Coordinates of C-alpha atoms in Angstrom, one line a residue:
M200 CA 0.0 0.0 0.0
I201 CA 1.4 3.4 -1.0
T202 CA 0.6 6.0 1.7
E203 CA 3.2 8.6 0.9
N204 CA 1.5 12.0 1.5
Y205 CA 3.2 13.6 -1.4
L206 CA 0.8 11.9 -3.8
L207 CA -2.0 14.0 -2.3
N208 CA -2.2 17.7 -1.9
P209 CA -5.2 18.4 0.4
H210 CA -4.2 22.1 0.6
Q211 CA -5.0 22.5 -3.1
W212 CA -8.1 20.4 -3.3
V213 CA -10.6 23.3 -3.3
V214 CA -8.6 25.2 -5.9
I215 CA -7.9 22.3 -8.2
H216 CA -11.0 20.0 -7.8
A217 CA -14.0 21.9 -6.3
D218 CA -15.4 23.1 -9.6
Y219 CA -15.1 19.7 -11.2
L220 CA -16.7 17.9 -8.2
Y221 CA -19.5 20.4 -8.0
A222 CA -20.3 20.0 -11.7
Y223 CA -20.3 16.3 -11.2
A224 CA -22.6 16.5 -8.2
I225 CA -25.0 19.1 -9.7
L226 CA -25.6 17.0 -12.8
R227 CA -26.6 14.0 -10.6
I228 CA -28.4 15.8 -7.8
N229 CA -29.7 19.0 -9.4
D230 CA -29.8 20.8 -6.0
E231 CA -27.2 23.5 -5.6
E232 CA -27.0 23.5 -1.8
Q233 CA -26.9 19.7 -1.6
A234 CA -24.2 19.6 -4.3
K235 CA -22.1 22.1 -2.4
D236 CA -22.6 20.1 0.8
L237 CA -21.6 16.8 -0.9
V238 CA -18.4 18.4 -2.2
Q239 CA -17.5 19.6 1.3
E240 CA -18.4 16.2 2.7
T241 CA -16.2 14.6 0.1
F242 CA -13.2 16.7 1.1
L243 CA -13.8 15.9 4.8
A244 CA -14.1 12.2 4.1
A245 CA -10.9 12.3 1.9
L246 CA -9.0 14.1 4.7
E247 CA -10.1 11.3 7.1
K248 CA -8.9 8.6 4.6
V249 CA -5.8 10.4 3.4
N250 CA -3.6 7.6 4.9
S251 CA -5.5 4.9 3.0
F252 CA -4.9 6.5 -0.4
E253 CA -3.0 3.8 -2.4
G254 CA -2.0 5.9 -5.3
K255 CA -3.6 3.5 -7.8
S256 CA -5.6 6.4 -9.3
S257 CA -5.2 10.1 -9.7
E258 CA -6.2 12.4 -6.8
R259 CA -9.3 13.6 -8.8
T260 CA -10.4 10.1 -9.6
W261 CA -10.1 9.2 -5.9
L262 CA -12.1 12.2 -4.8
T263 CA -14.7 11.6 -7.5
A264 CA -15.2 8.0 -6.3
I265 CA -15.7 9.3 -2.7
L266 CA -18.3 11.8 -4.1
R267 CA -20.0 9.2 -6.2
N268 CA -20.5 7.0 -3.1
K269 CA -22.0 10.0 -1.2
I270 CA -24.4 10.6 -4.2
V271 CA -25.5 7.0 -4.1
D272 CA -26.2 7.4 -0.4
V273 CA -28.4 10.4 -1.2
Y274 CA -30.2 8.3 -3.8
R275 CA -30.7 5.5 -1.3
K276 CA -32.0 7.9 1.3
K277 CA -34.4 9.6 -1.1
S278 CA -35.7 6.3 -2.5
S279 CA -35.8 4.1 0.6
G280 CA -39.3 3.1 1.6
L281 CA -40.9 5.3 -1.0
I282 CA -41.8 2.7 -3.6
N283 CA -45.2 1.8 -2.3
I284 CA -46.2 4.9 -0.4
N285 CA -44.9 7.8 -2.5
T286 CA -47.7 9.7 -4.1
D287 CA -45.2 11.1 -6.7
V288 CA -44.9 7.5 -8.1
N289 CA -48.7 7.2 -8.4
K290 CA -48.9 10.6 -10.1
A291 CA -46.1 9.8 -12.5
E292 CA -47.6 6.4 -13.3
Q293 CA -51.0 8.0 -13.9
E294 CA -49.5 10.4 -16.4
V295 CA -48.3 7.6 -18.6
T296 CA -51.2 5.1 -18.3
D297 CA -53.2 6.5 -21.2
F298 CA -50.3 6.5 -23.8
F299 CA -51.3 3.2 -25.4
D300 CA -54.5 1.9 -27.0
H301 CA -54.8 -1.3 -25.0
D302 CA -57.7 -2.5 -27.2
N303 CA -55.6 -2.4 -30.3
G304 CA -52.5 -4.4 -29.3
H305 CA -50.6 -1.7 -27.2
H306 CA -50.2 0.8 -30.0
W307 CA -49.6 4.4 -29.3
K308 CA -52.7 6.6 -29.1
E309 CA -52.4 9.2 -31.9
E310 CA -52.3 12.2 -29.5
H311 CA -49.4 10.6 -27.5
A312 CA -47.4 9.1 -30.4
P313 CA -43.7 10.2 -30.4
K314 CA -43.0 13.4 -32.2
T315 CA -39.7 15.0 -33.2
F316 CA -38.2 17.3 -30.7
G317 CA -36.6 19.7 -33.1
I318 CA -33.2 19.6 -31.5
D319 CA -31.4 18.4 -34.6
N320 CA -30.0 21.8 -35.2
H321 CA -26.9 22.8 -33.3
D322 CA -28.0 26.2 -32.0
P323 CA -26.4 26.6 -28.6
L324 CA -29.3 28.6 -27.3
M325 CA -31.8 26.0 -28.3
S326 CA -29.6 23.3 -26.6
K327 CA -29.4 25.4 -23.4
E328 CA -33.2 25.9 -23.3
F329 CA -33.7 22.2 -24.0
N330 CA -31.4 21.2 -21.2
Q331 CA -33.2 23.5 -18.8
I332 CA -36.5 21.9 -19.7
L333 CA -35.0 18.5 -19.4
Q334 CA -33.7 19.3 -15.9
K335 CA -37.2 20.5 -14.9
C336 CA -38.7 17.3 -16.2
L337 CA -36.1 15.2 -14.4
Q338 CA -37.0 16.9 -11.1
K339 CA -40.6 16.0 -11.5
L340 CA -39.7 12.3 -11.4
P341 CA -40.1 10.3 -8.2
A342 CA -36.8 10.1 -6.2
L343 CA -36.3 6.4 -7.0
W344 CA -37.0 6.9 -10.7
L345 CA -34.6 9.8 -10.9
S346 CA -31.9 7.8 -9.0
V347 CA -32.2 4.8 -11.3
F348 CA -32.3 6.9 -14.5
T349 CA -29.3 9.0 -13.4
M350 CA -27.2 5.9 -12.4
K351 CA -28.1 4.2 -15.7
H352 CA -27.9 7.0 -18.3
I353 CA -25.5 9.5 -16.7
D354 CA -23.2 7.3 -14.7
D355 CA -23.4 4.3 -17.1
Q356 CA -23.7 1.9 -14.2
T357 CA -24.7 -1.7 -14.9
T358 CA -28.2 -3.0 -14.0
D359 CA -26.7 -5.3 -11.3
I360 CA -24.9 -2.4 -9.5
I361 CA -28.0 -0.2 -9.6
C362 CA -30.2 -3.0 -8.3
T363 CA -27.8 -3.8 -5.5
E364 CA -27.1 -0.2 -4.5
L365 CA -30.7 0.9 -4.6
K366 CA -32.2 -2.5 -3.4
V367 CA -34.5 -3.0 -6.3
T368 CA -35.1 -6.2 -8.3
A369 CA -34.1 -6.5 -11.9
A370 CA -37.8 -6.6 -13.0
N371 CA -38.6 -3.5 -11.0
F372 CA -35.5 -1.8 -12.5
W373 CA -36.8 -2.3 -16.0
V374 CA -40.3 -1.2 -15.1
I375 CA -38.8 2.0 -13.6
I376 CA -36.6 2.7 -16.6
H377 CA -39.6 2.2 -19.0
R378 CA -41.9 4.4 -17.0
T379 CA -39.2 7.1 -16.5
K380 CA -38.6 7.2 -20.2
L381 CA -42.3 7.5 -21.0
N382 CA -42.7 10.2 -18.4
L383 CA -39.7 12.2 -19.6
R384 CA -40.9 12.0 -23.2
A385 CA -44.4 13.2 -22.2
C386 CA -42.9 16.1 -20.2
L387 CA -40.6 17.1 -23.0
Q388 CA -43.3 16.9 -25.6
K389 CA -45.6 19.0 -23.4
N390 CA -42.9 21.7 -22.5
W391 CA -40.5 21.7 -25.5
I392 CA -42.6 21.2 -28.6

């Protein structure tokens, strides 16, 4: 185990890594105060573990791993025990129940059929506006859905890791992903088009 302190430079962490870690956290949490708190907690946890740093990764990679674990803890806290009692889940599920014509082999109802979003052009202002609307749509998701979606599509975690860390079954995971995508599509179509 390499524990030489010259591999780490805690006095420069804020200057060198704070902006990067904050950007990493805000993308996954979308709460400015909580993202700032998580970055501070990451620095404190890293200071406590400075002697266990093995030097197998860069300082930034090590700090990011600590932050990622703190974010997963937030996901767990937000989603624990909410699956069956959270009214947000019921509301979100209700919003997507009428998308399909169940009498006609699960085809899209015409008014809910997918439409183009018009984001093919590369206008930076359009992209910024789209991203703001996407963030608002993501925040409307139930906590567990947002956690699963973020871990899968932003962090590129495997299904097994997500199921283990959030304590959901594989079947429940795929239902959540499906419902989340339907809900996001409906929200984007309503607010973007």
